[in-house]
Short mmCIF file of C-alpha atoms in Angstrom, two decimals:
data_model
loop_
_atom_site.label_atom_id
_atom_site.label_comp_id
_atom_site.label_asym_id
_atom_site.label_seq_id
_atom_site.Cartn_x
_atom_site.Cartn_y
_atom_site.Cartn_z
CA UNK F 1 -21.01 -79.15 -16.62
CA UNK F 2 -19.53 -79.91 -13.13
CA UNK F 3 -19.07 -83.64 -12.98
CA UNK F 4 -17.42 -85.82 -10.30
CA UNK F 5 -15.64 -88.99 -10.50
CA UNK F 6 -17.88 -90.74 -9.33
CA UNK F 7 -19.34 -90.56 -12.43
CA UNK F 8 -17.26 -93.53 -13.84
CA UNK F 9 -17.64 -95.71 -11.13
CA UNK F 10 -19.79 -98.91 -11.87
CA UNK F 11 -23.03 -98.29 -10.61
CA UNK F 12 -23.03 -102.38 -11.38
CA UNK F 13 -20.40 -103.54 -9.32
CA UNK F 14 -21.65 -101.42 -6.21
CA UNK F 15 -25.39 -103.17 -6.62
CA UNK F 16 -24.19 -106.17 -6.21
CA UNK F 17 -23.24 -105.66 -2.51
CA UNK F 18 -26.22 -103.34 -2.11
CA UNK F 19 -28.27 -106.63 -2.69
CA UNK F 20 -26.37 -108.27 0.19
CA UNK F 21 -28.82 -108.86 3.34
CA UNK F 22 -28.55 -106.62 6.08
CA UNK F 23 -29.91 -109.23 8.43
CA UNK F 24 -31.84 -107.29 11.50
CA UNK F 25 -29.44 -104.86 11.49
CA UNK F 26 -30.63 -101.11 10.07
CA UNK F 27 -28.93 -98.21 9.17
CA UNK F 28 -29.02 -94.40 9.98
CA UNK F 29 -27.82 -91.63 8.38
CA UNK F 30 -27.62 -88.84 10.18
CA UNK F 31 -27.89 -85.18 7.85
CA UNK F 32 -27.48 -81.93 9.65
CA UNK F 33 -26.35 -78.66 8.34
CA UNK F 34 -23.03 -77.28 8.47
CA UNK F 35 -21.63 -73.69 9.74
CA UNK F 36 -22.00 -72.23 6.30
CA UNK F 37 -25.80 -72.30 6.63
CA UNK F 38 -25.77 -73.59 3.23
CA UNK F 39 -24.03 -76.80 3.53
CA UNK F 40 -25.06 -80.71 4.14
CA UNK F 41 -23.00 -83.09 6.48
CA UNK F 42 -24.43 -86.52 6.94
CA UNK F 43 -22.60 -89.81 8.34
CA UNK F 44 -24.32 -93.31 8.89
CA UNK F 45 -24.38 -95.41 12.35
CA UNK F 46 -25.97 -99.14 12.80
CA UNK F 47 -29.05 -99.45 14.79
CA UNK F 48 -29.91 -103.06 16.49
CA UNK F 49 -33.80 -102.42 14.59
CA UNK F 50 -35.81 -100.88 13.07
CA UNK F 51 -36.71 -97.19 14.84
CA UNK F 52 -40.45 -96.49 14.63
CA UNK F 53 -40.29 -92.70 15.73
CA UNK F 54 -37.48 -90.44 16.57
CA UNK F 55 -37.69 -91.62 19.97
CA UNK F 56 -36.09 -94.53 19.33
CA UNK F 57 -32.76 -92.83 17.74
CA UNK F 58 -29.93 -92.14 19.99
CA UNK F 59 -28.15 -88.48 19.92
CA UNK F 60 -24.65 -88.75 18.56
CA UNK F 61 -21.63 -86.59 18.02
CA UNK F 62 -19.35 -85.18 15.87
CA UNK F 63 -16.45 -83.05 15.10
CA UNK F 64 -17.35 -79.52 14.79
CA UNK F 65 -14.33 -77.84 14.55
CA UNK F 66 -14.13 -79.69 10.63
CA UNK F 67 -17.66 -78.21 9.72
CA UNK F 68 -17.35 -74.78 10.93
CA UNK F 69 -18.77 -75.05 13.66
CA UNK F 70 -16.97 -74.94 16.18
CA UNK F 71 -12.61 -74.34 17.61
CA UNK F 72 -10.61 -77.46 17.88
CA UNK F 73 -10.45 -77.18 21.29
CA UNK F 74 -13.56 -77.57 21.85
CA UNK F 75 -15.28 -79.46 19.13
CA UNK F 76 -17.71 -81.89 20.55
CA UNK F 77 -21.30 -81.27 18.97
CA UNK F 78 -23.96 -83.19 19.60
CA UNK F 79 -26.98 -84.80 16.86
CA UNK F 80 -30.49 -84.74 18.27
CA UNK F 81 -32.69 -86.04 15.99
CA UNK F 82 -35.46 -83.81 14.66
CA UNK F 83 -37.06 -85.20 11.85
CA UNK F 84 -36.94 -89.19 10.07
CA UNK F 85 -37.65 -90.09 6.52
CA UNK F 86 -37.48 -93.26 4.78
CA UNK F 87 -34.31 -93.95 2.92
CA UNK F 88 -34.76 -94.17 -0.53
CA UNK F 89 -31.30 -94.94 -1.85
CA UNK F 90 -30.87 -98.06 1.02
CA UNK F 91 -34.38 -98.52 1.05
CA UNK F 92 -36.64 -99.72 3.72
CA UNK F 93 -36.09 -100.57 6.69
CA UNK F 94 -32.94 -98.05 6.79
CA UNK F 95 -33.80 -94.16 7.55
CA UNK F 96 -32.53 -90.63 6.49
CA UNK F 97 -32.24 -88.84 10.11
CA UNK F 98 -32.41 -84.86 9.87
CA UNK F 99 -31.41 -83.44 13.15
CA UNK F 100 -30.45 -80.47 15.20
CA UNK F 101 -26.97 -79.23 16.58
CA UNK F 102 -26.03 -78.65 20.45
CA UNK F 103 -22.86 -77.36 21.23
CA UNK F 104 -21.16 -78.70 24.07
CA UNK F 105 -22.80 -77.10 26.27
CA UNK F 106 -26.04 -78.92 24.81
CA UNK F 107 -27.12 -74.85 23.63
CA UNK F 108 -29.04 -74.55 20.39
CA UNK F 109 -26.06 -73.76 18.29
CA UNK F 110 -25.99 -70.23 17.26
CA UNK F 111 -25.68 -68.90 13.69
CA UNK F 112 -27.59 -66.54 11.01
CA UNK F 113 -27.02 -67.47 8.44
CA UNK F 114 -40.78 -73.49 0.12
CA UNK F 115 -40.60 -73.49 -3.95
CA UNK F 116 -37.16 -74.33 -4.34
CA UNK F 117 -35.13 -73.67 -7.46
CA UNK F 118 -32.09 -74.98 -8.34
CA UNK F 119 -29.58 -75.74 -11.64
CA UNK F 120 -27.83 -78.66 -12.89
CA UNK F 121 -24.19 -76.36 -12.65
CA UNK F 122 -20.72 -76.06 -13.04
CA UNK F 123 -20.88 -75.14 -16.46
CA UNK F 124 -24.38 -75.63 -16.93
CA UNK F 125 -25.50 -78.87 -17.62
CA UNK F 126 -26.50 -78.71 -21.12
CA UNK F 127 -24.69 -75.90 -22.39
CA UNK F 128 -22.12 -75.33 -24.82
CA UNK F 129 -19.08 -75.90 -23.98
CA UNK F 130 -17.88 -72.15 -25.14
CA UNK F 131 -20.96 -70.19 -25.56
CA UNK F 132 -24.66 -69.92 -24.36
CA UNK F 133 -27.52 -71.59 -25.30
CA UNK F 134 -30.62 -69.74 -27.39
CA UNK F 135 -32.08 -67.11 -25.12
CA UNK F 136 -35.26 -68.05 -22.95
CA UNK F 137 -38.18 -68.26 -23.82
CA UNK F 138 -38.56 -72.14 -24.70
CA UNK F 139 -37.21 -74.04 -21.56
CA UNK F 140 -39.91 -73.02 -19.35
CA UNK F 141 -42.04 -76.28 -18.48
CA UNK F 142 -40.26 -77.34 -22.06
CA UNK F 143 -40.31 -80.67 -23.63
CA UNK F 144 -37.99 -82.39 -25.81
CA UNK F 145 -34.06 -82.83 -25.56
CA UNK F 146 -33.06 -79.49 -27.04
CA UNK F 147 -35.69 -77.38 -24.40
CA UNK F 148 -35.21 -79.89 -20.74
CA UNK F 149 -31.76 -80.25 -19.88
CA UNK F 150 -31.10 -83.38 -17.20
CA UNK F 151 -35.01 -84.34 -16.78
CA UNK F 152 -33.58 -87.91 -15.49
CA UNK F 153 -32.46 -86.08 -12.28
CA UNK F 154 -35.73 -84.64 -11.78
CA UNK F 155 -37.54 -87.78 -12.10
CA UNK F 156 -35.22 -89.36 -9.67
CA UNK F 157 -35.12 -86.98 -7.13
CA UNK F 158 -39.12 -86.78 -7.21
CA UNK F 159 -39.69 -90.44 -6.67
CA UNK F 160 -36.72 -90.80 -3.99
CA UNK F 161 -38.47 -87.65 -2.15
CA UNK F 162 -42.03 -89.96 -2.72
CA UNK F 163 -40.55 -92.73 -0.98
CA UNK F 164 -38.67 -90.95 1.96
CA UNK F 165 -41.84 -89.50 3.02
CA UNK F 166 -40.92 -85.86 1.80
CA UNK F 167 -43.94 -83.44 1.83
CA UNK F 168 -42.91 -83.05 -2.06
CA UNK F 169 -45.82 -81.48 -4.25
CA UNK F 170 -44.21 -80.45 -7.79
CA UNK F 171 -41.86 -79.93 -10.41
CA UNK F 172 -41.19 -77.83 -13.81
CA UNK F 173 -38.52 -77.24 -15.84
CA UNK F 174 -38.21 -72.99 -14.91
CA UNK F 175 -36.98 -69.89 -17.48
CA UNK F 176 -33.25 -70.57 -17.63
CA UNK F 177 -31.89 -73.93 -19.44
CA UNK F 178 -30.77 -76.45 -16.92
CA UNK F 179 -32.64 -74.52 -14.14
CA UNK F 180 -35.38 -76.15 -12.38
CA UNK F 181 -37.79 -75.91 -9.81
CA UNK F 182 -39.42 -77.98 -7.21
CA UNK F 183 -42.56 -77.70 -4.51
CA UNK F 184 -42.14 -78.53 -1.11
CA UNK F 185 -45.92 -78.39 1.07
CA UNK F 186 -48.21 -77.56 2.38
CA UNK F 187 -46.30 -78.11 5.83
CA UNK F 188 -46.86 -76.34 8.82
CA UNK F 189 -44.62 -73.97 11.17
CA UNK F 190 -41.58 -75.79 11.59
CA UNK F 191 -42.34 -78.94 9.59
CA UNK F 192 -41.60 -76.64 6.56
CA UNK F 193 -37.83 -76.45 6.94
CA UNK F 194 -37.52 -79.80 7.79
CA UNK F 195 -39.26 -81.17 4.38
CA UNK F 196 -37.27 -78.67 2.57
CA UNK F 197 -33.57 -79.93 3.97
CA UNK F 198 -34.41 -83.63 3.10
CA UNK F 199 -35.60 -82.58 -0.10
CA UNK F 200 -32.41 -80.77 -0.78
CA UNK F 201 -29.91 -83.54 0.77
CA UNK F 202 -31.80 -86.52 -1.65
CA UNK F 203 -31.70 -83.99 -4.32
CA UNK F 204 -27.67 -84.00 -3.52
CA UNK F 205 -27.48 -87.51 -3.03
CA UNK F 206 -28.96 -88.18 -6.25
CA UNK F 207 -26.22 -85.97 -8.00
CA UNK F 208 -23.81 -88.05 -6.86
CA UNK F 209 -25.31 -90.84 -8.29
CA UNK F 210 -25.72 -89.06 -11.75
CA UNK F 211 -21.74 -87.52 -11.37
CA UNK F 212 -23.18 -83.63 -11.40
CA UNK F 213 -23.61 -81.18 -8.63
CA UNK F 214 -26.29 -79.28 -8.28
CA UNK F 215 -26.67 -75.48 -7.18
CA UNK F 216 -28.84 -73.25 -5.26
CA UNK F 217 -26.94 -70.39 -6.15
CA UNK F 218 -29.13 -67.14 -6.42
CA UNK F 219 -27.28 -65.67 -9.68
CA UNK F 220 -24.86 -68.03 -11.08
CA UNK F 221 -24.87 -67.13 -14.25
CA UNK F 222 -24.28 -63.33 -14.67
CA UNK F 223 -26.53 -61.21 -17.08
CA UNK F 224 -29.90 -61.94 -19.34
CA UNK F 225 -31.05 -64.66 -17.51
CA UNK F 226 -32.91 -65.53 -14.45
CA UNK F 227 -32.21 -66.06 -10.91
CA UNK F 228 -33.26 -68.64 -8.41
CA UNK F 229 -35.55 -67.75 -5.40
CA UNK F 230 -37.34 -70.01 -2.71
CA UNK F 231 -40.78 -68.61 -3.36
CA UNK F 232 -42.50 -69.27 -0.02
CA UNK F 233 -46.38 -69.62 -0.11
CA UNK F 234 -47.82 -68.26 3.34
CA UNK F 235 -51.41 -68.54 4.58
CA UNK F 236 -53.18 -69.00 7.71
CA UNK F 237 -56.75 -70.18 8.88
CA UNK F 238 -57.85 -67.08 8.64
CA UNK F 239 -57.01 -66.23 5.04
CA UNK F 240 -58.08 -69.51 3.84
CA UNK F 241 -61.40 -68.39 4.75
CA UNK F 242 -64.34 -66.47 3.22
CA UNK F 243 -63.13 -62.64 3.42
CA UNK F 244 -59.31 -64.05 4.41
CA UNK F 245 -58.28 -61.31 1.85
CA UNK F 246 -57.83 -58.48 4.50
CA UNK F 247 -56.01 -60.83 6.86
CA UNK F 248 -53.54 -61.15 4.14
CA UNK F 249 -53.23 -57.67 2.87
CA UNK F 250 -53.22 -56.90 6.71
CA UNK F 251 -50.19 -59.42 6.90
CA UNK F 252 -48.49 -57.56 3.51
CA UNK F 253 -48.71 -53.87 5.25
CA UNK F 254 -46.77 -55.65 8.15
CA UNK F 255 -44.36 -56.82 5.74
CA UNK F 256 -44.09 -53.81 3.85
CA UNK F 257 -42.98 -52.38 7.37
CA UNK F 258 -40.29 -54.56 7.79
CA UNK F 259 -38.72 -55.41 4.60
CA UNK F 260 -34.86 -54.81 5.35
CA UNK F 261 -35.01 -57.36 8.09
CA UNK F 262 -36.57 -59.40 6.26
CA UNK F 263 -34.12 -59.10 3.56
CA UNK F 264 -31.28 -59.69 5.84
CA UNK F 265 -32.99 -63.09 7.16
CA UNK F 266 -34.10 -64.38 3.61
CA UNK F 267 -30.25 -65.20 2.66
CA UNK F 268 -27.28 -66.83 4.64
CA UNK F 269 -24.92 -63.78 3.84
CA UNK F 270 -27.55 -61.54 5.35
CA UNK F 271 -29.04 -59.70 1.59
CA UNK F 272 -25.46 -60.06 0.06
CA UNK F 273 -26.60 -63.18 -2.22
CA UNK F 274 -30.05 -61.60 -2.96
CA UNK F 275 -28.84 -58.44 -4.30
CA UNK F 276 -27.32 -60.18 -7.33
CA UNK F 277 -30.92 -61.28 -8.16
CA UNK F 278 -33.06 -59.10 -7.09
CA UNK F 279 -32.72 -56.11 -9.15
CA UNK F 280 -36.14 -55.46 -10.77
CA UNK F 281 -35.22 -57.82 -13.49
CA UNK F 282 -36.19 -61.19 -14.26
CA UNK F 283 -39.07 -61.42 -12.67
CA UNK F 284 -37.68 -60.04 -9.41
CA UNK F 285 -38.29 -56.79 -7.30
CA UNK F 286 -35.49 -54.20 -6.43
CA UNK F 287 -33.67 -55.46 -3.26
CA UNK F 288 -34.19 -51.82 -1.87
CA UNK F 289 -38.17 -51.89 -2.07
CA UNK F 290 -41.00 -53.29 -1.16
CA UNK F 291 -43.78 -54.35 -3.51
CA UNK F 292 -46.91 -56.13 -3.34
CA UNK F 293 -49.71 -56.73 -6.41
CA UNK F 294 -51.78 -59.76 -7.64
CA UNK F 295 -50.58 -61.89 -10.36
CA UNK F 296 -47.15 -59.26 -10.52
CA UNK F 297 -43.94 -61.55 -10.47
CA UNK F 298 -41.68 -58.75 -10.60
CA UNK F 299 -43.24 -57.36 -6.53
CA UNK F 300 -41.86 -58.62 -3.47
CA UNK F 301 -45.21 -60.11 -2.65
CA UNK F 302 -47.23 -61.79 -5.19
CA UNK F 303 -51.37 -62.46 -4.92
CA UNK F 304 -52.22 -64.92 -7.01
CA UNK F 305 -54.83 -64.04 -9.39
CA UNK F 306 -57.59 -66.63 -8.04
CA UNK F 307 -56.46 -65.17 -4.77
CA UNK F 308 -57.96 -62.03 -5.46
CA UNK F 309 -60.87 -63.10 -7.06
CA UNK F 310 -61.80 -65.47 -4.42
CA UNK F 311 -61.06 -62.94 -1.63
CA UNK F 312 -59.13 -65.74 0.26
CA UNK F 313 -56.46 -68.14 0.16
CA UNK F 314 -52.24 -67.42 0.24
CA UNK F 315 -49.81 -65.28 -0.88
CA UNK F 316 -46.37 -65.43 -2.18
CA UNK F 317 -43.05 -63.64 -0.55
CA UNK F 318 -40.90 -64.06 -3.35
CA UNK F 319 -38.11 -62.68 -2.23
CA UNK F 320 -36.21 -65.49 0.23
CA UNK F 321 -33.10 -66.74 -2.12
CA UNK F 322 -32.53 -70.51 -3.15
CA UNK F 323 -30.45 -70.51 -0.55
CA UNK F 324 -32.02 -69.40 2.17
CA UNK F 325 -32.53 -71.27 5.55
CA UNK F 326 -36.44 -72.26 5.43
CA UNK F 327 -35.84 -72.31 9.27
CA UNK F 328 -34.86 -68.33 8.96
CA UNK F 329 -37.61 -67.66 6.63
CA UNK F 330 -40.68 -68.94 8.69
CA UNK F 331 -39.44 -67.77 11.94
CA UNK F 332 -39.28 -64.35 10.15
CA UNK F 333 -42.48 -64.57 8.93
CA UNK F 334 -44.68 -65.96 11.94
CA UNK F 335 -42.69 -62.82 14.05
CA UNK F 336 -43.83 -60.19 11.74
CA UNK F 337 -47.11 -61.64 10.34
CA UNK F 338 -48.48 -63.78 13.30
CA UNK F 339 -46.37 -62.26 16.85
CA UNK F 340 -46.77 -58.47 14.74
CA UNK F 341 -43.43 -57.61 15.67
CA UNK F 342 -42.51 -54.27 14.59
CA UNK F 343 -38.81 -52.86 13.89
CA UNK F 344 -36.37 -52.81 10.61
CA UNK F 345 -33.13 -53.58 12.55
CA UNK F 346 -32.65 -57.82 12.69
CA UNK F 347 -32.62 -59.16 16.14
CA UNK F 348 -29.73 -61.81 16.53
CA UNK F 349 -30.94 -64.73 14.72
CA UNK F 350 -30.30 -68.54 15.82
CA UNK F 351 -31.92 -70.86 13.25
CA UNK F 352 -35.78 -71.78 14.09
CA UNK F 353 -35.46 -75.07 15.81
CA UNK F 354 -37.77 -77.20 17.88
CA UNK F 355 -36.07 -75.76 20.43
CA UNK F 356 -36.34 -72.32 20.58
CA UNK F 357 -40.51 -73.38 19.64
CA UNK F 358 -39.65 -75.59 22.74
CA UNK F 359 -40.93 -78.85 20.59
CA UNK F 360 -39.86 -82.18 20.82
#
């Protein structure tokens, strides 16, 4: 298990000036995401009250040149705020802040990199210390202290997504020991990616507090055991109605069409991370094909079985990665499903933002 030091420091001692009154005064933490694609960078600034919407937050700065994001020479980025939760390790009236990144130039900054799974890692949490655990089978929605490995995380990071306002929906305990998975939705367009990143910052956050790190890695442990994807749910109007079932087999054949670009946008190393996981195994499809079938957890696209029977409702792309950009992934998806965009090749990507929608 990957622990921290900040495992042994007293959770006690740093109440008591957590308790301390904060008078009028409220506090901000600003969360964006790093050059990696993958990464979380956050920092906190004092606000004379309490902000109601993100109108009231002022754009800050930082240092991109230390976040990969920028040269030295030019390192001033700037923080426009995009999205505001609740805070649920300051609590009320303080506020999680997730926001967008302008270069200098005040650009969109420029990089390629809905069910979220992740594990409890280093060496698993859970696991022996030289060794593996019994084969799955058991740990999937398990109970009991030999099948659910770090449950107390779980719980925490479900209420602290409750009370920041995240669009949070569900959790399990999934097929590998110490993996789990949570549900972010229903959100629309853009709204989706923003959920998600909160969800995964508190789900950091609370790490910390617990002295373990968690990991969206695709295939972290080598051999008989399963990946982790971000299974993303997709349905329109349309589909949700009576006879919606050809708009989304309609949407699948466009798909089907496109799947290396979609492949290339549903990881931040561009298919490199997927193709550890998907490889027809473990409930996956083979990287180099496209798939589609109700209830079949080893296609690309999955219709669920009341889907089919109903005629109407979603399906399932199961092939973005658990660390994919949810920004990436719907932007892919409304420009081949909804704009019917046609072409393998990947146009140069810059992460869906409000402002390449042109929303505030």
């Amino acid at each position: 298990m990957a622990t921290s030091e900040s495992a042994s420091l007293s959770k006690a001692v740093k109440q008591q000036y957590m308790d301390l009154p904060q008078g009028d005064k409220v506090q901000a933490m600003y969360i964006w995401i790093d050059g990696t694609g993958e990464g979380l960078r956050c920092k906190t600034r004092t606000l004379d009250s309490e902000p109601k919407t993100i109108d009231d937050l002022p754009e800050w700065n930082f240092d991109g040149s230390s976040t990969y994001q920028s040269e030295g020479s030019n390192s001033d980025m700037y923080l426009i705020p995009a999205a505001m939760f609740r805070d649920p390790f300051r609590k009320d009236p303080n506020k999680l802040v997730l926001c967008q990144v302008l270069k200098y130039n005040r650009k969109p900054l420029m990089s390629f990199i809905f069910v979220m799974y992740f594990y409890i890692y280093g060496h698993p949490f859970g696991w022996p210390s030289n060794g593996f655990p019994g084969p799955q089978g058991p740990y999937y929605c398990g109970v009991g202290a030999d099948k659910a490995y770090g449950r107390d995380i779980v719980e925490a990071h479900y209420r602290a997504c409750l009370y920041a306002g995240v669009q949070i929906c569900g959790t399990n305990a999934e097929v590998m020991p110490a993996q789990w998975e949570f549900q972010v939705g229903p959100c629309e367009g853009i709204n989706m990616g923003d959920h998600l990143w909160a969800a995964r910052f508190i789900l950091h956050r609370v790490c910390e507090d617990f002295g373990v790190v968690a990991s969206f890695d695709p295939k972290p442990i080598p051999g008989n055991w399963n990946g982790a994807g971000c299974h993303t749910n997709f349905s329109t109007k349309e589909m949700r109605e009576d006879g919606g079932l050809r708009a989304i087999e309609e949407s699948i054949e466009k798909l089907g069409k496109r799947h290396r670009y979609h492949i290339c946008a549903y990881d931040p190393k561009g298919g490199l991370d997927n193709a550890r996981r998907l490889t027809g195994h473990h409930e996956t499809s083979n990287i180099h094909e496209f798939s589609a079938g109700v209830a079949n957890r080893g296609a690309s696209i999955r219709i669920p079985h009341s889907v089919g029977q109903d005629k109407k409702g979603y399906f399932e792309d199961r092939r973005p990665s658990a660390n994919c950009d949810p920004y990436a992934v719907t932007e892919a998806m409304i420009r081949t499903c909804l704009l019917s965009e046609v072409g393998e090749e990947p146009t140069e990507y810059s992460k869906l933002t409000r402002y390449s929608f042109g929303l505030k």
